[in-house]
Amino acid sequence: MTENDVDEHPKEKQRGPVVLRRERRDELTTTDQRLLDSRGPSDWVHTDPWRVLRIQAEFVEGFGALAEVPSAVTVFGSARTGRDHPEYETGRKLGGALAEAGFAVITGGGPGAMEAVNRGCSEAGGFSVGLGIELPFEQGLNPWVDLGVNFRYFFVRKTMFIKYSQAFICLPGGFGTLDELFEALTLVQTKKVTKFPVVLFGKAYWQGLYDWVRDSALAGGKVGEKDLDLLYLTDDIDDAVRVVNDAHKAWADAH
């Protein structure tokens, strides 16, 4: 064997699907040994390979918990909406109307507008779902959630919102609501999802954003005419439910 052959085929060690060569081969312990040996530091629980297992577990738990949820509508809105605010009562009525139309509701599970929607749905005898998220400040699931799942990772939670919803309705909200709104719009625009509309509820709140998309993004050629049609503005609960119903019926007829 020539020296070139040695260079092209260096000695290696396999660690499952991982190949270690040259100085990387010099490990003093095996994976099994490290698994069974309870001594030593616990830093390994914060490593990226371990995080992959946590992420996988969150997907498994989420899919398993939500697989039998009936047709549902995700409603976003501010956690800061007080119970004495008119938007809270609007969310409560919207949750009830969606339940009466045969839809489960899914929210972020927190307080404010999310609680209002969960509450309205639950009071109307509907299926009220909350998908919580680990945050630096304590929040927890509101008491009107019938089925709750807490997540560590935003992107896993977002997948659940998208996968198990027939529509998105956005009540007035902050950065979290905007994040979910544009995530949904991007997925619909790129046809990653094809089954649901995006409703902006509250013209006084959302009109400025809609105008910006039309007058800046569309006018500047950054989005197309059809993209503007992805947004539906309304102040009327019955109108919002109608949009959801029509979209769901069209999707069901196509499948």
mmCIF file of C-alpha atoms in Angstrom:
data_model
loop_
_atom_site.group_PDB
_atom_site.id
_atom_site.type_symbol
_atom_site.label_atom_id
_atom_site.label_comp_id
_atom_site.label_asym_id
_atom_site.label_seq_id
_atom_site.Cartn_x
_atom_site.Cartn_y
_atom_site.Cartn_z
ATOM 1 C CA MET A 1 0.000 0.000 0.000
ATOM 2 C CA THR A 2 1.442 3.348 -0.968
ATOM 3 C CA GLU A 3 1.641 6.459 1.153
ATOM 4 C CA ASN A 4 -1.080 8.043 -0.988
ATOM 5 C CA ASP A 5 -3.370 5.094 -0.285
ATOM 6 C CA VAL A 6 -2.873 5.647 3.446
ATOM 7 C CA ASP A 7 -3.766 9.335 3.099
ATOM 8 C CA GLU A 8 -6.864 8.597 1.067
ATOM 9 C CA HIS A 9 -8.078 5.871 3.452
ATOM 10 C CA PRO A 10 -7.067 6.933 6.966
ATOM 11 C CA LYS A 11 -7.846 4.757 9.949
ATOM 12 C CA GLU A 12 -11.220 5.511 11.375
ATOM 13 C CA LYS A 13 -13.525 4.770 14.255
ATOM 14 C CA GLN A 14 -17.286 4.555 13.945
ATOM 15 C CA ARG A 15 -19.575 5.953 16.604
ATOM 16 C CA GLY A 16 -22.968 4.909 15.303
ATOM 17 C CA PRO A 17 -23.471 6.889 12.068
ATOM 18 C CA VAL A 18 -20.564 9.185 12.956
ATOM 19 C CA VAL A 19 -17.095 8.526 11.518
ATOM 20 C CA LEU A 20 -14.037 9.682 13.481
ATOM 21 C CA ARG A 21 -10.608 9.959 11.845
ATOM 22 C CA ARG A 22 -7.096 10.968 12.784
ATOM 23 C CA GLU A 23 -6.847 12.456 16.281
ATOM 24 C CA ARG A 24 -10.646 12.400 16.651
ATOM 25 C CA ARG A 25 -10.429 8.605 17.000
ATOM 26 C CA ASP A 26 -8.752 8.860 20.393
ATOM 27 C CA GLU A 27 -11.738 8.511 22.701
ATOM 28 C CA LEU A 28 -11.185 6.930 26.079
ATOM 29 C CA THR A 29 -14.771 5.742 26.514
ATOM 30 C CA THR A 30 -17.565 4.308 24.381
ATOM 31 C CA THR A 31 -21.112 5.598 24.007
ATOM 32 C CA ASP A 32 -22.518 2.639 25.942
ATOM 33 C CA GLN A 33 -20.046 3.204 28.746
ATOM 34 C CA ARG A 34 -20.972 6.869 29.022
ATOM 35 C CA LEU A 35 -24.676 5.956 29.026
ATOM 36 C CA LEU A 36 -24.346 3.391 31.820
ATOM 37 C CA ASP A 37 -21.866 5.335 33.929
ATOM 38 C CA SER A 38 -23.903 7.704 36.107
ATOM 39 C CA ARG A 39 -20.823 9.528 37.386
ATOM 40 C CA GLY A 40 -19.373 12.686 35.902
ATOM 41 C CA PRO A 41 -20.722 16.072 34.808
ATOM 42 C CA SER A 42 -24.234 16.579 33.472
ATOM 43 C CA ASP A 43 -23.261 19.014 30.722
ATOM 44 C CA TRP A 44 -24.273 16.411 28.130
ATOM 45 C CA VAL A 45 -27.962 17.235 28.613
ATOM 46 C CA HIS A 46 -27.298 20.646 27.059
ATOM 47 C CA THR A 47 -25.492 19.409 23.957
ATOM 48 C CA ASP A 48 -26.946 19.664 20.447
ATOM 49 C CA PRO A 49 -27.343 15.895 19.897
ATOM 50 C CA TRP A 50 -29.407 15.672 23.079
ATOM 51 C CA ARG A 51 -31.494 18.652 21.994
ATOM 52 C CA VAL A 52 -32.383 16.731 18.840
ATOM 53 C CA LEU A 53 -33.986 14.060 21.015
ATOM 54 C CA ARG A 54 -35.919 16.697 22.930
ATOM 55 C CA ILE A 55 -37.125 18.195 19.666
ATOM 56 C CA GLN A 56 -38.123 14.759 18.417
ATOM 57 C CA ALA A 57 -39.961 14.080 21.664
ATOM 58 C CA GLU A 58 -41.877 17.352 21.357
ATOM 59 C CA PHE A 59 -42.993 16.465 17.843
ATOM 60 C CA VAL A 60 -44.074 12.983 18.978
ATOM 61 C CA GLU A 61 -45.985 14.360 21.973
ATOM 62 C CA GLY A 62 -47.626 17.073 19.901
ATOM 63 C CA PHE A 63 -48.657 14.791 17.062
ATOM 64 C CA GLY A 64 -49.956 12.205 19.494
ATOM 65 C CA ALA A 65 -51.953 14.682 21.573
ATOM 66 C CA LEU A 66 -53.498 16.545 18.650
ATOM 67 C CA ALA A 67 -54.063 13.750 16.131
ATOM 68 C CA GLU A 68 -57.739 13.345 17.046
ATOM 69 C CA VAL A 69 -58.595 17.022 17.444
ATOM 70 C CA PRO A 70 -61.560 17.817 15.151
ATOM 71 C CA SER A 71 -61.418 20.534 12.504
ATOM 72 C CA ALA A 72 -59.969 23.524 14.297
ATOM 73 C CA VAL A 73 -59.279 27.226 13.930
ATOM 74 C CA THR A 74 -56.227 28.828 15.496
ATOM 75 C CA VAL A 75 -56.854 32.235 17.022
ATOM 76 C CA PHE A 76 -53.978 34.495 17.980
ATOM 77 C CA GLY A 77 -54.090 37.637 20.080
ATOM 78 C CA SER A 78 -52.364 39.558 22.814
ATOM 79 C CA ALA A 79 -51.665 38.004 26.188
ATOM 80 C CA ARG A 80 -51.925 41.553 27.596
ATOM 81 C CA THR A 81 -55.596 42.033 26.818
ATOM 82 C CA GLY A 82 -57.354 42.585 30.140
ATOM 83 C CA ARG A 83 -60.572 40.840 31.074
ATOM 84 C CA ASP A 84 -62.312 44.222 31.244
ATOM 85 C CA HIS A 85 -61.180 45.199 27.732
ATOM 86 C CA PRO A 86 -63.731 45.083 24.889
ATOM 87 C CA GLU A 87 -61.331 42.874 22.879
ATOM 88 C CA TYR A 88 -61.611 40.219 25.595
ATOM 89 C CA GLU A 89 -65.372 40.022 25.145
ATOM 90 C CA THR A 90 -64.891 39.929 21.375
ATOM 91 C CA GLY A 91 -62.522 36.968 21.740
ATOM 92 C CA ARG A 92 -64.985 35.218 24.006
ATOM 93 C CA LYS A 93 -67.816 35.645 21.504
ATOM 94 C CA LEU A 94 -65.577 34.546 18.646
ATOM 95 C CA GLY A 95 -64.581 31.369 20.495
ATOM 96 C CA GLY A 96 -68.240 30.604 21.129
ATOM 97 C CA ALA A 97 -69.230 31.239 17.527
ATOM 98 C CA LEU A 98 -66.483 28.953 16.222
ATOM 99 C CA ALA A 99 -67.582 26.211 18.618
ATOM 100 C CA GLU A 100 -71.190 26.572 17.507
ATOM 101 C CA ALA A 101 -70.025 26.278 13.898
ATOM 102 C CA GLY A 102 -68.442 22.930 14.743
ATOM 103 C CA PHE A 103 -64.808 23.970 15.063
ATOM 104 C CA ALA A 104 -62.389 23.369 17.893
ATOM 105 C CA VAL A 105 -60.255 26.377 18.765
ATOM 106 C CA ILE A 106 -56.512 26.401 19.241
ATOM 107 C CA THR A 107 -54.695 29.258 20.952
ATOM 108 C CA GLY A 108 -51.310 29.812 22.517
ATOM 109 C CA GLY A 109 -52.965 28.837 25.791
ATOM 110 C CA GLY A 110 -52.004 31.993 27.635
ATOM 111 C CA PRO A 111 -53.988 34.789 29.244
ATOM 112 C CA GLY A 112 -55.608 37.787 27.571
ATOM 113 C CA ALA A 113 -57.176 37.309 24.151
ATOM 114 C CA MET A 114 -56.112 33.664 24.120
ATOM 115 C CA GLU A 115 -57.946 32.987 27.364
ATOM 116 C CA ALA A 116 -61.005 34.795 26.034
ATOM 117 C CA VAL A 117 -61.204 32.567 22.951
ATOM 118 C CA ASN A 118 -60.622 29.378 24.934
ATOM 119 C CA ARG A 119 -63.237 30.488 27.438
ATOM 120 C CA GLY A 120 -65.856 31.282 24.821
ATOM 121 C CA CYS A 121 -65.295 27.961 23.106
ATOM 122 C CA SER A 122 -65.450 25.984 26.331
ATOM 123 C CA GLU A 123 -68.581 27.778 27.530
ATOM 124 C CA ALA A 124 -70.268 26.949 24.216
ATOM 125 C CA GLY A 125 -69.449 23.265 24.633
ATOM 126 C CA GLY A 126 -66.608 23.233 22.101
ATOM 127 C CA PHE A 127 -63.169 21.673 22.205
ATOM 128 C CA SER A 128 -60.684 24.206 23.562
ATOM 129 C CA VAL A 129 -56.976 23.603 22.912
ATOM 130 C CA GLY A 130 -53.963 25.531 24.203
ATOM 131 C CA LEU A 131 -50.401 25.159 22.939
ATOM 132 C CA GLY A 132 -48.143 26.803 25.491
ATOM 133 C CA ILE A 133 -44.507 27.823 25.201
ATOM 134 C CA GLU A 134 -41.675 28.022 27.715
ATOM 135 C CA LEU A 135 -40.891 31.704 28.291
ATOM 136 C CA PRO A 136 -38.527 33.624 30.599
ATOM 137 C CA PHE A 137 -41.553 34.980 32.467
ATOM 138 C CA GLU A 138 -44.116 32.640 33.982
ATOM 139 C CA GLN A 139 -47.369 32.368 32.071
ATOM 140 C CA GLY A 140 -48.916 28.899 32.131
ATOM 141 C CA LEU A 141 -52.058 27.594 30.454
ATOM 142 C CA ASN A 142 -55.293 29.424 31.133
ATOM 143 C CA PRO A 143 -58.058 27.570 33.017
ATOM 144 C CA TRP A 144 -60.316 27.305 29.955
ATOM 145 C CA VAL A 145 -58.027 24.936 28.054
ATOM 146 C CA ASP A 146 -59.468 21.418 27.719
ATOM 147 C CA LEU A 147 -56.376 19.960 26.066
ATOM 148 C CA GLY A 148 -53.030 21.603 26.653
ATOM 149 C CA VAL A 149 -49.540 20.884 25.386
ATOM 150 C CA ASN A 150 -46.499 22.843 26.527
ATOM 151 C CA PHE A 151 -43.499 23.251 24.215
ATOM 152 C CA ARG A 152 -39.889 24.272 24.615
ATOM 153 C CA TYR A 153 -39.336 25.171 20.979
ATOM 154 C CA PHE A 154 -41.255 27.782 19.012
ATOM 155 C CA PHE A 155 -40.757 26.003 15.696
ATOM 156 C CA VAL A 156 -42.311 22.762 16.998
ATOM 157 C CA ARG A 157 -45.264 24.708 18.373
ATOM 158 C CA LYS A 158 -45.680 26.556 15.069
ATOM 159 C CA THR A 159 -45.831 23.247 13.235
ATOM 160 C CA MET A 160 -48.707 22.160 15.468
ATOM 161 C CA PHE A 161 -50.611 25.398 14.873
ATOM 162 C CA ILE A 162 -50.296 24.962 11.121
ATOM 163 C CA LYS A 163 -50.852 21.210 10.893
ATOM 164 C CA TYR A 164 -54.005 21.071 12.975
ATOM 165 C CA SER A 165 -55.760 24.277 11.867
ATOM 166 C CA GLN A 166 -58.223 24.992 9.102
ATOM 167 C CA ALA A 167 -57.785 28.767 9.408
ATOM 168 C CA PHE A 168 -55.957 31.501 11.282
ATOM 169 C CA ILE A 169 -57.781 34.406 12.897
ATOM 170 C CA CYS A 170 -55.639 37.170 14.356
ATOM 171 C CA LEU A 171 -57.101 39.395 17.033
ATOM 172 C CA PRO A 172 -55.097 42.508 17.918
ATOM 173 C CA GLY A 173 -51.724 41.381 19.251
ATOM 174 C CA GLY A 174 -48.033 42.101 19.505
ATOM 175 C CA PHE A 175 -44.830 40.560 18.191
ATOM 176 C CA GLY A 176 -45.943 36.982 18.853
ATOM 177 C CA THR A 177 -49.142 37.481 16.890
ATOM 178 C CA LEU A 178 -47.237 39.180 14.068
ATOM 179 C CA ASP A 179 -44.718 36.349 14.021
ATOM 180 C CA GLU A 180 -47.418 33.728 13.610
ATOM 181 C CA LEU A 181 -49.294 35.876 11.095
ATOM 182 C CA PHE A 182 -46.363 36.246 8.714
ATOM 183 C CA GLU A 183 -45.304 32.641 9.198
ATOM 184 C CA ALA A 184 -48.761 31.581 8.027
ATOM 185 C CA LEU A 185 -48.777 34.038 5.125
ATOM 186 C CA THR A 186 -45.393 32.792 3.944
ATOM 187 C CA LEU A 187 -46.519 29.163 4.037
ATOM 188 C CA VAL A 188 -49.729 29.938 2.158
ATOM 189 C CA GLN A 189 -47.930 32.147 -0.376
ATOM 190 C CA THR A 190 -45.390 29.424 -1.112
ATOM 191 C CA LYS A 191 -48.133 26.765 -1.162
ATOM 192 C CA LYS A 192 -46.606 24.809 1.696
ATOM 193 C CA VAL A 193 -50.135 24.836 3.079
ATOM 194 C CA THR A 194 -53.187 25.182 0.883
ATOM 195 C CA LYS A 195 -56.151 24.766 3.155
ATOM 196 C CA PHE A 196 -56.738 27.908 5.171
ATOM 197 C CA PRO A 197 -57.408 31.619 5.060
ATOM 198 C CA VAL A 198 -55.847 34.263 7.281
ATOM 199 C CA VAL A 199 -58.350 36.633 8.883
ATOM 200 C CA LEU A 200 -57.362 39.905 10.542
ATOM 201 C CA PHE A 201 -60.076 40.694 13.054
ATOM 202 C CA GLY A 202 -60.332 44.352 14.026
ATOM 203 C CA LYS A 203 -60.054 46.820 11.177
ATOM 204 C CA ALA A 204 -59.055 49.749 13.371
ATOM 205 C CA TYR A 205 -56.051 47.780 14.595
ATOM 206 C CA TRP A 206 -54.982 45.968 11.412
ATOM 207 C CA GLN A 207 -55.836 48.502 8.705
ATOM 208 C CA GLY A 208 -52.458 50.219 8.981
ATOM 209 C CA LEU A 209 -50.607 46.960 8.416
ATOM 210 C CA TYR A 210 -52.837 46.076 5.495
ATOM 211 C CA ASP A 211 -52.292 49.509 3.963
ATOM 212 C CA TRP A 212 -48.522 49.151 4.350
ATOM 213 C CA VAL A 213 -48.532 45.796 2.564
ATOM 214 C CA ARG A 214 -50.606 47.340 -0.253
ATOM 215 C CA ASP A 215 -48.913 50.744 -0.514
ATOM 216 C CA SER A 216 -45.314 49.742 0.201
ATOM 217 C CA ALA A 217 -44.718 46.014 -0.326
ATOM 218 C CA LEU A 218 -47.112 45.618 -3.266
ATOM 219 C CA ALA A 219 -46.374 49.010 -4.787
ATOM 220 C CA GLY A 220 -42.666 48.297 -4.554
ATOM 221 C CA GLY A 221 -43.020 44.959 -6.310
ATOM 222 C CA LYS A 222 -42.075 42.931 -3.220
ATOM 223 C CA VAL A 223 -45.339 40.965 -3.211
ATOM 224 C CA GLY A 224 -47.942 40.242 -5.871
ATOM 225 C CA GLU A 225 -51.596 41.173 -6.222
ATOM 226 C CA LYS A 226 -52.652 37.668 -5.220
ATOM 227 C CA ASP A 227 -50.568 37.926 -2.053
ATOM 228 C CA LEU A 228 -52.648 40.848 -0.833
ATOM 229 C CA ASP A 229 -55.730 38.671 -1.257
ATOM 230 C CA LEU A 230 -54.359 36.281 1.364
ATOM 231 C CA LEU A 231 -55.392 38.766 4.052
ATOM 232 C CA TYR A 232 -59.055 39.236 4.953
ATOM 233 C CA LEU A 233 -60.074 42.124 7.221
ATOM 234 C CA THR A 234 -63.297 42.149 9.172
ATOM 235 C CA ASP A 235 -64.971 43.484 12.302
ATOM 236 C CA ASP A 236 -67.811 41.004 12.225
ATOM 237 C CA ILE A 237 -67.736 37.634 14.003
ATOM 238 C CA ASP A 238 -70.294 36.059 11.684
ATOM 239 C CA ASP A 239 -68.280 37.244 8.702
ATOM 240 C CA ALA A 240 -65.082 35.713 10.104
ATOM 241 C CA VAL A 241 -66.827 32.385 10.760
ATOM 242 C CA ARG A 242 -68.289 32.469 7.233
ATOM 243 C CA VAL A 243 -64.827 32.881 5.711
ATOM 244 C CA VAL A 244 -63.579 29.943 7.753
ATOM 245 C CA ASN A 245 -66.588 27.802 6.823
ATOM 246 C CA ASP A 246 -66.320 28.586 3.122
ATOM 247 C CA ALA A 247 -62.605 27.767 3.042
ATOM 248 C CA HIS A 248 -63.095 24.558 4.969
ATOM 249 C CA LYS A 249 -65.935 23.450 2.707
ATOM 250 C CA ALA A 250 -63.861 24.179 -0.398
ATOM 251 C CA TRP A 251 -60.970 22.185 1.031
ATOM 252 C CA ALA A 252 -63.229 19.278 2.024
ATOM 253 C CA ASP A 253 -64.861 19.200 -1.421
ATOM 254 C CA ALA A 254 -61.440 19.058 -3.026
ATOM 255 C CA HIS A 255 -60.445 16.085 -0.895
#
